[in-house]
Amino acid sequence: MRSISKNAFRRLAAEPKVRGRCLKNEEDCGMNTPAEIAQNYVGIGKKKTELPIVKMLVLGMLAGMFIGFGAIAFQIATATIGGNLGKFVGAFLFPTGLALVLLAGSELFTGNCLLVIPLLEKEAGIGGVLKNWLFVYLGNFLGSAVLAFLLVFGHTPSAIDGALLDTMMATATAKVAISFGDAVFRGILCNIMVCLAVWMSFAAKTAGGKIASLYLPIVVFVLAGFEHSVANMYYILAGIFANGVYQMGETTVNIGSMLVNNLLPVTIGNIIGGALVGLTYWFLYLKGAKKPA
């Protein structure tokens, strides 16, 4: 029988105490409390508003491409497997996009709706917040366009015996057919989930913890069919490009319908949903709280 060293015995004896501390103090478990997340985000958000415009654009382009990678993974699963099972599997692949955004480094418009927190704390001005939203949104659009262009003109939609092309066109067509009101409401719900995913990722102090934290809220929004403005940039642009390259003849999928029927209402909803999350956590943890020296 192997003997246990004194040091190993002490560690084993201490484990129940460590677990007990974890239940009382999240710091002992390697995570930030909600109050700490709120305080940390004030500084993070302030720095976001102070980025040079060129960096906002480039970082925004990266995020647009990253979210697009998650979106094409969702479409491939849907085209390959089909039906509800395909959608279910695709929903578990889609979070790849947000994981890339948060860990590889980029700026995502929907997550940046949390900038209402430093704004309410008077650590960032309305001009800085609006500048960030504008140029990051534009960067997200450009990144989505680049990815959609490369995929379609590289004839990726021809994969899976044309099933991927059918999925791309069906997705784009459905996106521009949503009513204005439905698009706003689904946009609100979507960005509540996205901003909660971002918020939860800030609780973790390791890369693995961040991915695990953001994962399920994103899966839920995809399964529920909520509307994400940046993902929709890729979905509809891919449909527009495919419509031309493969001569699909789908007249409803065009730049005008993308901007008016989808991106406008969905973006309004995303702003409302993200701002609600930021406002709620600001009220709970920062309003009236003593600021650190």
PDB file of C-alpha atoms in Angstrom:
ATOM      1  CA  MET A   1       0.000   0.000   0.000  1.00  0.00           C
ATOM      2  CA  ARG A   2       1.399   3.385  -1.031  1.00  0.00           C
ATOM      3  CA  SER A   3       2.150   5.809   1.779  1.00  0.00           C
ATOM      4  CA  ILE A   4       0.836   9.364   1.652  1.00  0.00           C
ATOM      5  CA  SER A   5       3.350  12.136   2.215  1.00  0.00           C
ATOM      6  CA  LYS A   6       2.704  14.700   4.917  1.00  0.00           C
ATOM      7  CA  ASN A   7       2.302  17.499   2.328  1.00  0.00           C
ATOM      8  CA  ALA A   8      -0.221  15.471   0.328  1.00  0.00           C
ATOM      9  CA  PHE A   9      -2.123  14.651   3.506  1.00  0.00           C
ATOM     10  CA  ARG A  10      -2.286  18.365   4.419  1.00  0.00           C
ATOM     11  CA  ARG A  11      -3.631  19.225   0.943  1.00  0.00           C
ATOM     12  CA  LEU A  12      -6.324  16.571   1.192  1.00  0.00           C
ATOM     13  CA  ALA A  13      -7.313  17.773   4.633  1.00  0.00           C
ATOM     14  CA  ALA A  14      -7.516  21.367   3.416  1.00  0.00           C
ATOM     15  CA  GLU A  15      -9.787  20.643   0.438  1.00  0.00           C
ATOM     16  CA  PRO A  16     -13.103  20.826   2.346  1.00  0.00           C
ATOM     17  CA  LYS A  17     -12.054  24.211   3.743  1.00  0.00           C
ATOM     18  CA  VAL A  18     -11.206  25.497   0.244  1.00  0.00           C
ATOM     19  CA  ARG A  19     -14.550  24.303  -1.077  1.00  0.00           C
ATOM     20  CA  GLY A  20     -16.276  26.043   1.793  1.00  0.00           C
ATOM     21  CA  ARG A  21     -14.501  29.313   0.996  1.00  0.00           C
ATOM     22  CA  CYS A  22     -15.519  28.949  -2.668  1.00  0.00           C
ATOM     23  CA  LEU A  23     -19.157  28.926  -1.646  1.00  0.00           C
ATOM     24  CA  LYS A  24     -18.715  32.170   0.283  1.00  0.00           C
ATOM     25  CA  ASN A  25     -16.143  34.023  -1.799  1.00  0.00           C
ATOM     26  CA  GLU A  26     -15.985  33.739  -5.601  1.00  0.00           C
ATOM     27  CA  GLU A  27     -12.421  35.076  -5.604  1.00  0.00           C
ATOM     28  CA  ASP A  28     -11.226  31.816  -4.018  1.00  0.00           C
ATOM     29  CA  CYS A  29     -12.738  29.963  -7.007  1.00  0.00           C
ATOM     30  CA  GLY A  30     -10.965  32.078  -9.593  1.00  0.00           C
ATOM     31  CA  MET A  31     -13.877  34.222 -10.685  1.00  0.00           C
ATOM     32  CA  ASN A  32     -14.971  37.843 -10.457  1.00  0.00           C
ATOM     33  CA  THR A  33     -18.176  38.733  -8.658  1.00  0.00           C
ATOM     34  CA  PRO A  34     -20.895  40.679 -10.507  1.00  0.00           C
ATOM     35  CA  ALA A  35     -19.881  43.808  -8.591  1.00  0.00           C
ATOM     36  CA  GLU A  36     -16.265  43.326  -9.673  1.00  0.00           C
ATOM     37  CA  ILE A  37     -17.317  42.754 -13.282  1.00  0.00           C
ATOM     38  CA  ALA A  38     -19.280  46.011 -13.242  1.00  0.00           C
ATOM     39  CA  GLN A  39     -16.349  47.935 -11.797  1.00  0.00           C
ATOM     40  CA  ASN A  40     -13.874  46.358 -14.192  1.00  0.00           C
ATOM     41  CA  TYR A  41     -16.059  47.101 -17.195  1.00  0.00           C
ATOM     42  CA  VAL A  42     -16.046  50.817 -16.439  1.00  0.00           C
ATOM     43  CA  GLY A  43     -12.327  50.921 -17.235  1.00  0.00           C
ATOM     44  CA  ILE A  44     -12.621  48.453 -20.113  1.00  0.00           C
ATOM     45  CA  GLY A  45     -15.440  50.420 -21.694  1.00  0.00           C
ATOM     46  CA  LYS A  46     -13.678  53.745 -21.260  1.00  0.00           C
ATOM     47  CA  LYS A  47     -10.656  52.404 -23.160  1.00  0.00           C
ATOM     48  CA  LYS A  48     -12.933  51.178 -25.947  1.00  0.00           C
ATOM     49  CA  THR A  49     -14.276  54.707 -26.488  1.00  0.00           C
ATOM     50  CA  GLU A  50     -10.746  56.100 -26.631  1.00  0.00           C
ATOM     51  CA  LEU A  51      -9.491  53.794 -29.385  1.00  0.00           C
ATOM     52  CA  PRO A  52      -8.325  55.504 -32.594  1.00  0.00           C
ATOM     53  CA  ILE A  53     -10.905  55.277 -35.376  1.00  0.00           C
ATOM     54  CA  VAL A  54      -8.622  53.137 -37.551  1.00  0.00           C
ATOM     55  CA  LYS A  55      -8.275  50.562 -34.777  1.00  0.00           C
ATOM     56  CA  MET A  56     -12.027  50.586 -34.186  1.00  0.00           C
ATOM     57  CA  LEU A  57     -12.540  49.797 -37.873  1.00  0.00           C
ATOM     58  CA  VAL A  58      -9.911  47.059 -38.078  1.00  0.00           C
ATOM     59  CA  LEU A  59     -10.952  45.427 -34.795  1.00  0.00           C
ATOM     60  CA  GLY A  60     -14.552  45.704 -35.950  1.00  0.00           C
ATOM     61  CA  MET A  61     -13.698  43.969 -39.228  1.00  0.00           C
ATOM     62  CA  LEU A  62     -12.123  41.102 -37.294  1.00  0.00           C
ATOM     63  CA  ALA A  63     -15.260  40.698 -35.175  1.00  0.00           C
ATOM     64  CA  GLY A  64     -17.468  40.733 -38.280  1.00  0.00           C
ATOM     65  CA  MET A  65     -15.423  37.902 -39.750  1.00  0.00           C
ATOM     66  CA  PHE A  66     -15.325  35.984 -36.462  1.00  0.00           C
ATOM     67  CA  ILE A  67     -19.100  36.064 -36.040  1.00  0.00           C
ATOM     68  CA  GLY A  68     -19.390  35.054 -39.690  1.00  0.00           C
ATOM     69  CA  PHE A  69     -17.236  31.986 -39.045  1.00  0.00           C
ATOM     70  CA  GLY A  70     -19.699  30.890 -36.375  1.00  0.00           C
ATOM     71  CA  ALA A  71     -22.582  31.602 -38.746  1.00  0.00           C
ATOM     72  CA  ILE A  72     -21.158  29.549 -41.634  1.00  0.00           C
ATOM     73  CA  ALA A  73     -20.542  26.673 -39.198  1.00  0.00           C
ATOM     74  CA  PHE A  74     -24.225  26.863 -38.243  1.00  0.00           C
ATOM     75  CA  GLN A  75     -25.254  26.806 -41.914  1.00  0.00           C
ATOM     76  CA  ILE A  76     -22.988  23.851 -42.732  1.00  0.00           C
ATOM     77  CA  ALA A  77     -24.492  21.834 -39.866  1.00  0.00           C
ATOM     78  CA  THR A  78     -28.000  22.762 -41.003  1.00  0.00           C
ATOM     79  CA  ALA A  79     -27.262  21.850 -44.628  1.00  0.00           C
ATOM     80  CA  THR A  80     -25.476  18.609 -43.748  1.00  0.00           C
ATOM     81  CA  ILE A  81     -27.806  17.198 -41.119  1.00  0.00           C
ATOM     82  CA  GLY A  82     -31.027  19.024 -41.905  1.00  0.00           C
ATOM     83  CA  GLY A  83     -34.155  19.534 -39.844  1.00  0.00           C
ATOM     84  CA  ASN A  84     -34.302  20.364 -36.154  1.00  0.00           C
ATOM     85  CA  LEU A  85     -31.275  18.209 -35.383  1.00  0.00           C
ATOM     86  CA  GLY A  86     -29.183  20.220 -37.822  1.00  0.00           C
ATOM     87  CA  LYS A  87     -30.292  23.451 -36.181  1.00  0.00           C
ATOM     88  CA  PHE A  88     -29.524  21.997 -32.749  1.00  0.00           C
ATOM     89  CA  VAL A  89     -25.999  20.937 -33.744  1.00  0.00           C
ATOM     90  CA  GLY A  90     -25.413  24.247 -35.511  1.00  0.00           C
ATOM     91  CA  ALA A  91     -26.396  26.174 -32.396  1.00  0.00           C
ATOM     92  CA  PHE A  92     -23.564  24.480 -30.526  1.00  0.00           C
ATOM     93  CA  LEU A  93     -21.082  25.527 -33.233  1.00  0.00           C
ATOM     94  CA  PHE A  94     -22.200  29.151 -33.528  1.00  0.00           C
ATOM     95  CA  PRO A  95     -20.565  30.286 -30.205  1.00  0.00           C
ATOM     96  CA  THR A  96     -17.197  29.823 -31.931  1.00  0.00           C
ATOM     97  CA  GLY A  97     -17.723  33.359 -33.238  1.00  0.00           C
ATOM     98  CA  LEU A  98     -18.064  35.064 -29.856  1.00  0.00           C
ATOM     99  CA  ALA A  99     -15.243  32.954 -28.413  1.00  0.00           C
ATOM    100  CA  LEU A 100     -12.980  34.314 -31.173  1.00  0.00           C
ATOM    101  CA  VAL A 101     -14.211  37.862 -30.534  1.00  0.00           C
ATOM    102  CA  LEU A 102     -13.406  37.769 -26.827  1.00  0.00           C
ATOM    103  CA  LEU A 103     -10.209  35.726 -26.840  1.00  0.00           C
ATOM    104  CA  ALA A 104      -8.558  36.623 -30.151  1.00  0.00           C
ATOM    105  CA  GLY A 105      -9.252  40.333 -29.673  1.00  0.00           C
ATOM    106  CA  SER A 106     -11.753  42.400 -31.654  1.00  0.00           C
ATOM    107  CA  GLU A 107     -14.624  44.866 -31.283  1.00  0.00           C
ATOM    108  CA  LEU A 108     -18.223  43.679 -31.633  1.00  0.00           C
ATOM    109  CA  PHE A 109     -21.040  46.227 -31.868  1.00  0.00           C
ATOM    110  CA  THR A 110     -23.594  44.144 -29.995  1.00  0.00           C
ATOM    111  CA  GLY A 111     -21.296  43.478 -27.035  1.00  0.00           C
ATOM    112  CA  ASN A 112     -20.294  47.144 -26.995  1.00  0.00           C
ATOM    113  CA  CYS A 113     -23.872  48.122 -26.213  1.00  0.00           C
ATOM    114  CA  LEU A 114     -22.657  47.595 -22.631  1.00  0.00           C
ATOM    115  CA  LEU A 115     -20.819  50.917 -23.038  1.00  0.00           C
ATOM    116  CA  VAL A 116     -23.837  52.481 -21.350  1.00  0.00           C
ATOM    117  CA  ILE A 117     -22.102  51.436 -18.111  1.00  0.00           C
ATOM    118  CA  PRO A 118     -19.075  53.798 -18.341  1.00  0.00           C
ATOM    119  CA  LEU A 119     -21.444  56.375 -19.847  1.00  0.00           C
ATOM    120  CA  LEU A 120     -23.698  56.270 -16.793  1.00  0.00           C
ATOM    121  CA  GLU A 121     -20.623  56.365 -14.557  1.00  0.00           C
ATOM    122  CA  LYS A 122     -19.536  59.540 -16.377  1.00  0.00           C
ATOM    123  CA  GLU A 123     -16.234  57.881 -17.289  1.00  0.00           C
ATOM    124  CA  ALA A 124     -17.084  58.061 -20.999  1.00  0.00           C
ATOM    125  CA  GLY A 125     -18.923  60.733 -22.953  1.00  0.00           C
ATOM    126  CA  ILE A 126     -21.882  60.223 -25.262  1.00  0.00           C
ATOM    127  CA  GLY A 127     -19.710  61.302 -28.200  1.00  0.00           C
ATOM    128  CA  GLY A 128     -17.141  58.603 -27.462  1.00  0.00           C
ATOM    129  CA  VAL A 129     -19.805  55.910 -27.101  1.00  0.00           C
ATOM    130  CA  LEU A 130     -21.562  56.882 -30.347  1.00  0.00           C
ATOM    131  CA  LYS A 131     -18.221  57.071 -32.183  1.00  0.00           C
ATOM    132  CA  ASN A 132     -17.378  53.555 -31.011  1.00  0.00           C
ATOM    133  CA  TRP A 133     -20.771  52.197 -32.018  1.00  0.00           C
ATOM    134  CA  LEU A 134     -20.621  53.830 -35.453  1.00  0.00           C
ATOM    135  CA  PHE A 135     -17.130  52.780 -36.502  1.00  0.00           C
ATOM    136  CA  VAL A 136     -17.256  49.344 -34.879  1.00  0.00           C
ATOM    137  CA  TYR A 137     -20.608  48.710 -36.603  1.00  0.00           C
ATOM    138  CA  LEU A 138     -19.108  49.810 -39.918  1.00  0.00           C
ATOM    139  CA  GLY A 139     -16.087  47.582 -39.290  1.00  0.00           C
ATOM    140  CA  ASN A 140     -18.367  44.637 -38.451  1.00  0.00           C
ATOM    141  CA  PHE A 141     -20.204  45.208 -41.751  1.00  0.00           C
ATOM    142  CA  LEU A 142     -16.977  45.351 -43.764  1.00  0.00           C
ATOM    143  CA  GLY A 143     -15.628  42.195 -42.099  1.00  0.00           C
ATOM    144  CA  SER A 144     -18.884  40.357 -42.757  1.00  0.00           C
ATOM    145  CA  ALA A 145     -18.781  41.497 -46.390  1.00  0.00           C
ATOM    146  CA  VAL A 146     -15.189  40.298 -46.838  1.00  0.00           C
ATOM    147  CA  LEU A 147     -15.973  36.860 -45.418  1.00  0.00           C
ATOM    148  CA  ALA A 148     -19.190  36.492 -47.420  1.00  0.00           C
ATOM    149  CA  PHE A 149     -17.366  37.552 -50.599  1.00  0.00           C
ATOM    150  CA  LEU A 150     -14.511  35.086 -50.093  1.00  0.00           C
ATOM    151  CA  LEU A 151     -16.859  32.211 -49.302  1.00  0.00           C
ATOM    152  CA  VAL A 152     -19.240  32.774 -52.204  1.00  0.00           C
ATOM    153  CA  PHE A 153     -16.678  33.669 -54.870  1.00  0.00           C
ATOM    154  CA  GLY A 154     -14.607  30.717 -53.677  1.00  0.00           C
ATOM    155  CA  HIS A 155     -17.719  28.638 -54.485  1.00  0.00           C
ATOM    156  CA  THR A 156     -18.072  27.279 -50.951  1.00  0.00           C
ATOM    157  CA  PRO A 157     -21.895  27.227 -51.404  1.00  0.00           C
ATOM    158  CA  SER A 158     -21.435  24.448 -53.977  1.00  0.00           C
ATOM    159  CA  ALA A 159     -20.481  22.104 -51.136  1.00  0.00           C
ATOM    160  CA  ILE A 160     -22.753  19.304 -49.948  1.00  0.00           C
ATOM    161  CA  ASP A 161     -24.285  18.854 -53.420  1.00  0.00           C
ATOM    162  CA  GLY A 162     -25.651  22.387 -53.383  1.00  0.00           C
ATOM    163  CA  ALA A 163     -27.407  21.996 -50.033  1.00  0.00           C
ATOM    164  CA  LEU A 164     -25.282  24.762 -48.525  1.00  0.00           C
ATOM    165  CA  LEU A 165     -26.319  27.141 -51.316  1.00  0.00           C
ATOM    166  CA  ASP A 166     -29.970  26.338 -50.665  1.00  0.00           C
ATOM    167  CA  THR A 167     -29.458  26.972 -46.955  1.00  0.00           C
ATOM    168  CA  MET A 168     -27.702  30.296 -47.594  1.00  0.00           C
ATOM    169  CA  MET A 169     -30.489  31.520 -49.867  1.00  0.00           C
ATOM    170  CA  ALA A 170     -33.257  30.305 -47.569  1.00  0.00           C
ATOM    171  CA  THR A 171     -31.626  32.053 -44.604  1.00  0.00           C
ATOM    172  CA  ALA A 172     -31.173  35.350 -46.436  1.00  0.00           C
ATOM    173  CA  THR A 173     -34.716  35.257 -47.819  1.00  0.00           C
ATOM    174  CA  ALA A 174     -36.191  34.592 -44.386  1.00  0.00           C
ATOM    175  CA  LYS A 175     -34.144  37.371 -42.782  1.00  0.00           C
ATOM    176  CA  VAL A 176     -35.470  40.090 -45.105  1.00  0.00           C
ATOM    177  CA  ALA A 177     -39.054  38.826 -44.764  1.00  0.00           C
ATOM    178  CA  ILE A 178     -39.358  39.410 -40.989  1.00  0.00           C
ATOM    179  CA  SER A 179     -41.787  42.151 -40.001  1.00  0.00           C
ATOM    180  CA  PHE A 180     -40.307  45.335 -38.517  1.00  0.00           C
ATOM    181  CA  GLY A 181     -41.842  44.733 -35.095  1.00  0.00           C
ATOM    182  CA  ASP A 182     -40.777  41.103 -34.887  1.00  0.00           C
ATOM    183  CA  ALA A 183     -37.226  42.079 -35.903  1.00  0.00           C
ATOM    184  CA  VAL A 184     -37.041  44.703 -33.124  1.00  0.00           C
ATOM    185  CA  PHE A 185     -38.335  42.341 -30.431  1.00  0.00           C
ATOM    186  CA  ARG A 186     -36.102  39.471 -31.516  1.00  0.00           C
ATOM    187  CA  GLY A 187     -33.197  41.913 -31.623  1.00  0.00           C
ATOM    188  CA  ILE A 188     -33.888  42.961 -28.034  1.00  0.00           C
ATOM    189  CA  LEU A 189     -33.970  39.349 -26.832  1.00  0.00           C
ATOM    190  CA  CYS A 190     -30.860  38.449 -28.804  1.00  0.00           C
ATOM    191  CA  ASN A 191     -28.669  41.142 -27.349  1.00  0.00           C
ATOM    192  CA  ILE A 192     -29.882  40.515 -23.840  1.00  0.00           C
ATOM    193  CA  MET A 193     -28.442  37.017 -24.261  1.00  0.00           C
ATOM    194  CA  VAL A 194     -25.280  38.198 -26.039  1.00  0.00           C
ATOM    195  CA  CYS A 195     -24.495  40.843 -23.427  1.00  0.00           C
ATOM    196  CA  LEU A 196     -25.166  38.355 -20.639  1.00  0.00           C
ATOM    197  CA  ALA A 197     -22.731  35.983 -22.363  1.00  0.00           C
ATOM    198  CA  VAL A 198     -20.115  38.759 -22.529  1.00  0.00           C
ATOM    199  CA  TRP A 199     -20.828  39.684 -18.903  1.00  0.00           C
ATOM    200  CA  MET A 200     -20.438  36.099 -17.741  1.00  0.00           C
ATOM    201  CA  SER A 201     -17.176  35.725 -19.663  1.00  0.00           C
ATOM    202  CA  PHE A 202     -15.773  38.617 -17.619  1.00  0.00           C
ATOM    203  CA  ALA A 203     -16.464  36.574 -14.479  1.00  0.00           C
ATOM    204  CA  ALA A 204     -13.888  33.993 -15.554  1.00  0.00           C
ATOM    205  CA  LYS A 205     -10.164  34.471 -15.180  1.00  0.00           C
ATOM    206  CA  THR A 206      -9.056  31.719 -17.580  1.00  0.00           C
ATOM    207  CA  ALA A 207      -9.551  31.218 -21.321  1.00  0.00           C
ATOM    208  CA  GLY A 208     -11.413  27.959 -20.751  1.00  0.00           C
ATOM    209  CA  GLY A 209     -13.635  29.592 -18.157  1.00  0.00           C
ATOM    210  CA  LYS A 210     -14.506  32.426 -20.522  1.00  0.00           C
ATOM    211  CA  ILE A 211     -15.523  30.032 -23.303  1.00  0.00           C
ATOM    212  CA  ALA A 212     -17.592  27.917 -20.925  1.00  0.00           C
ATOM    213  CA  SER A 213     -19.317  31.020 -19.537  1.00  0.00           C
ATOM    214  CA  LEU A 214     -20.352  32.519 -22.880  1.00  0.00           C
ATOM    215  CA  TYR A 215     -21.373  29.259 -24.490  1.00  0.00           C
ATOM    216  CA  LEU A 216     -24.914  28.444 -23.373  1.00  0.00           C
ATOM    217  CA  PRO A 217     -26.474  31.939 -23.648  1.00  0.00           C
ATOM    218  CA  ILE A 218     -25.368  32.018 -27.297  1.00  0.00           C
ATOM    219  CA  VAL A 219     -26.719  28.517 -27.919  1.00  0.00           C
ATOM    220  CA  VAL A 220     -30.075  29.614 -26.489  1.00  0.00           C
ATOM    221  CA  PHE A 221     -30.379  32.710 -28.690  1.00  0.00           C
ATOM    222  CA  VAL A 222     -29.563  30.696 -31.817  1.00  0.00           C
ATOM    223  CA  LEU A 223     -32.051  27.936 -30.972  1.00  0.00           C
ATOM    224  CA  ALA A 224     -34.743  30.514 -30.195  1.00  0.00           C
ATOM    225  CA  GLY A 225     -34.255  32.281 -33.532  1.00  0.00           C
ATOM    226  CA  PHE A 226     -33.406  35.684 -32.075  1.00  0.00           C
ATOM    227  CA  GLU A 227     -31.890  38.319 -34.383  1.00  0.00           C
ATOM    228  CA  HIS A 228     -28.234  39.402 -34.203  1.00  0.00           C
ATOM    229  CA  SER A 229     -27.376  42.370 -36.443  1.00  0.00           C
ATOM    230  CA  VAL A 230     -23.754  41.376 -37.098  1.00  0.00           C
ATOM    231  CA  ALA A 231     -24.571  37.733 -37.845  1.00  0.00           C
ATOM    232  CA  ASN A 232     -27.305  38.968 -40.176  1.00  0.00           C
ATOM    233  CA  MET A 233     -24.776  41.096 -42.052  1.00  0.00           C
ATOM    234  CA  TYR A 234     -23.011  37.889 -43.039  1.00  0.00           C
ATOM    235  CA  TYR A 235     -26.187  35.848 -43.624  1.00  0.00           C
ATOM    236  CA  ILE A 236     -27.795  38.376 -45.966  1.00  0.00           C
ATOM    237  CA  LEU A 237     -24.621  39.479 -47.763  1.00  0.00           C
ATOM    238  CA  ALA A 238     -23.786  35.836 -48.451  1.00  0.00           C
ATOM    239  CA  GLY A 239     -27.275  35.473 -49.914  1.00  0.00           C
ATOM    240  CA  ILE A 240     -26.850  38.598 -52.043  1.00  0.00           C
ATOM    241  CA  PHE A 241     -23.492  37.431 -53.425  1.00  0.00           C
ATOM    242  CA  ALA A 242     -24.767  33.876 -53.996  1.00  0.00           C
ATOM    243  CA  ASN A 243     -27.841  35.257 -55.720  1.00  0.00           C
ATOM    244  CA  GLY A 244     -25.582  36.908 -58.291  1.00  0.00           C
ATOM    245  CA  VAL A 245     -22.896  34.257 -58.677  1.00  0.00           C
ATOM    246  CA  TYR A 246     -25.322  31.335 -58.980  1.00  0.00           C
ATOM    247  CA  GLN A 247     -28.061  33.362 -60.721  1.00  0.00           C
ATOM    248  CA  MET A 248     -30.731  32.267 -58.244  1.00  0.00           C
ATOM    249  CA  GLY A 249     -33.178  34.973 -59.344  1.00  0.00           C
ATOM    250  CA  GLU A 250     -34.287  35.835 -55.796  1.00  0.00           C
ATOM    251  CA  THR A 251     -35.399  39.459 -56.203  1.00  0.00           C
ATOM    252  CA  THR A 252     -36.261  40.066 -52.536  1.00  0.00           C
ATOM    253  CA  VAL A 253     -32.659  39.580 -51.367  1.00  0.00           C
ATOM    254  CA  ASN A 254     -30.849  42.846 -52.065  1.00  0.00           C
ATOM    255  CA  ILE A 255     -29.020  45.671 -50.310  1.00  0.00           C
ATOM    256  CA  GLY A 256     -32.179  47.718 -49.804  1.00  0.00           C
ATOM    257  CA  SER A 257     -34.164  44.922 -48.182  1.00  0.00           C
ATOM    258  CA  MET A 258     -31.166  44.020 -46.018  1.00  0.00           C
ATOM    259  CA  LEU A 259     -30.799  47.566 -44.674  1.00  0.00           C
ATOM    260  CA  VAL A 260     -34.481  48.490 -44.284  1.00  0.00           C
ATOM    261  CA  ASN A 261     -36.207  45.193 -43.537  1.00  0.00           C
ATOM    262  CA  ASN A 262     -33.576  43.651 -41.286  1.00  0.00           C
ATOM    263  CA  LEU A 263     -30.531  45.599 -40.160  1.00  0.00           C
ATOM    264  CA  LEU A 264     -32.429  48.756 -39.183  1.00  0.00           C
ATOM    265  CA  PRO A 265     -34.999  47.122 -36.865  1.00  0.00           C
ATOM    266  CA  VAL A 266     -32.627  44.447 -35.578  1.00  0.00           C
ATOM    267  CA  THR A 267     -29.961  47.041 -34.735  1.00  0.00           C
ATOM    268  CA  ILE A 268     -32.538  49.134 -32.856  1.00  0.00           C
ATOM    269  CA  GLY A 269     -33.533  46.027 -30.909  1.00  0.00           C
ATOM    270  CA  ASN A 270     -29.910  45.067 -30.219  1.00  0.00           C
ATOM    271  CA  ILE A 271     -29.189  48.529 -28.798  1.00  0.00           C
ATOM    272  CA  ILE A 272     -32.250  48.383 -26.548  1.00  0.00           C
ATOM    273  CA  GLY A 273     -31.462  44.852 -25.315  1.00  0.00           C
ATOM    274  CA  GLY A 274     -27.787  45.558 -24.637  1.00  0.00           C
ATOM    275  CA  ALA A 275     -28.547  48.880 -22.965  1.00  0.00           C
ATOM    276  CA  LEU A 276     -31.091  47.179 -20.688  1.00  0.00           C
ATOM    277  CA  VAL A 277     -28.443  44.726 -19.489  1.00  0.00           C
ATOM    278  CA  GLY A 278     -25.913  47.506 -18.928  1.00  0.00           C
ATOM    279  CA  LEU A 279     -28.438  49.757 -17.182  1.00  0.00           C
ATOM    280  CA  THR A 280     -29.570  46.931 -14.907  1.00  0.00           C
ATOM    281  CA  TYR A 281     -26.082  46.016 -13.723  1.00  0.00           C
ATOM    282  CA  TRP A 282     -25.083  49.663 -13.369  1.00  0.00           C
ATOM    283  CA  PHE A 283     -28.115  50.250 -11.123  1.00  0.00           C
ATOM    284  CA  LEU A 284     -27.450  47.130  -9.056  1.00  0.00           C
ATOM    285  CA  TYR A 285     -23.712  47.460  -8.517  1.00  0.00           C
ATOM    286  CA  LEU A 286     -22.485  50.946  -9.379  1.00  0.00           C
ATOM    287  CA  LYS A 287     -25.229  53.511  -8.773  1.00  0.00           C
ATOM    288  CA  GLY A 288     -24.417  55.260  -5.531  1.00  0.00           C
ATOM    289  CA  ALA A 289     -21.414  53.014  -4.872  1.00  0.00           C
ATOM    290  CA  LYS A 290     -18.173  54.496  -3.647  1.00  0.00           C
ATOM    291  CA  LYS A 291     -15.685  54.753  -6.499  1.00  0.00           C
ATOM    292  CA  PRO A 292     -12.231  53.228  -5.936  1.00  0.00           C
ATOM    293  CA  ALA A 293      -9.444  55.728  -5.385  1.00  0.00           C
TER     294      ALA A 293
END
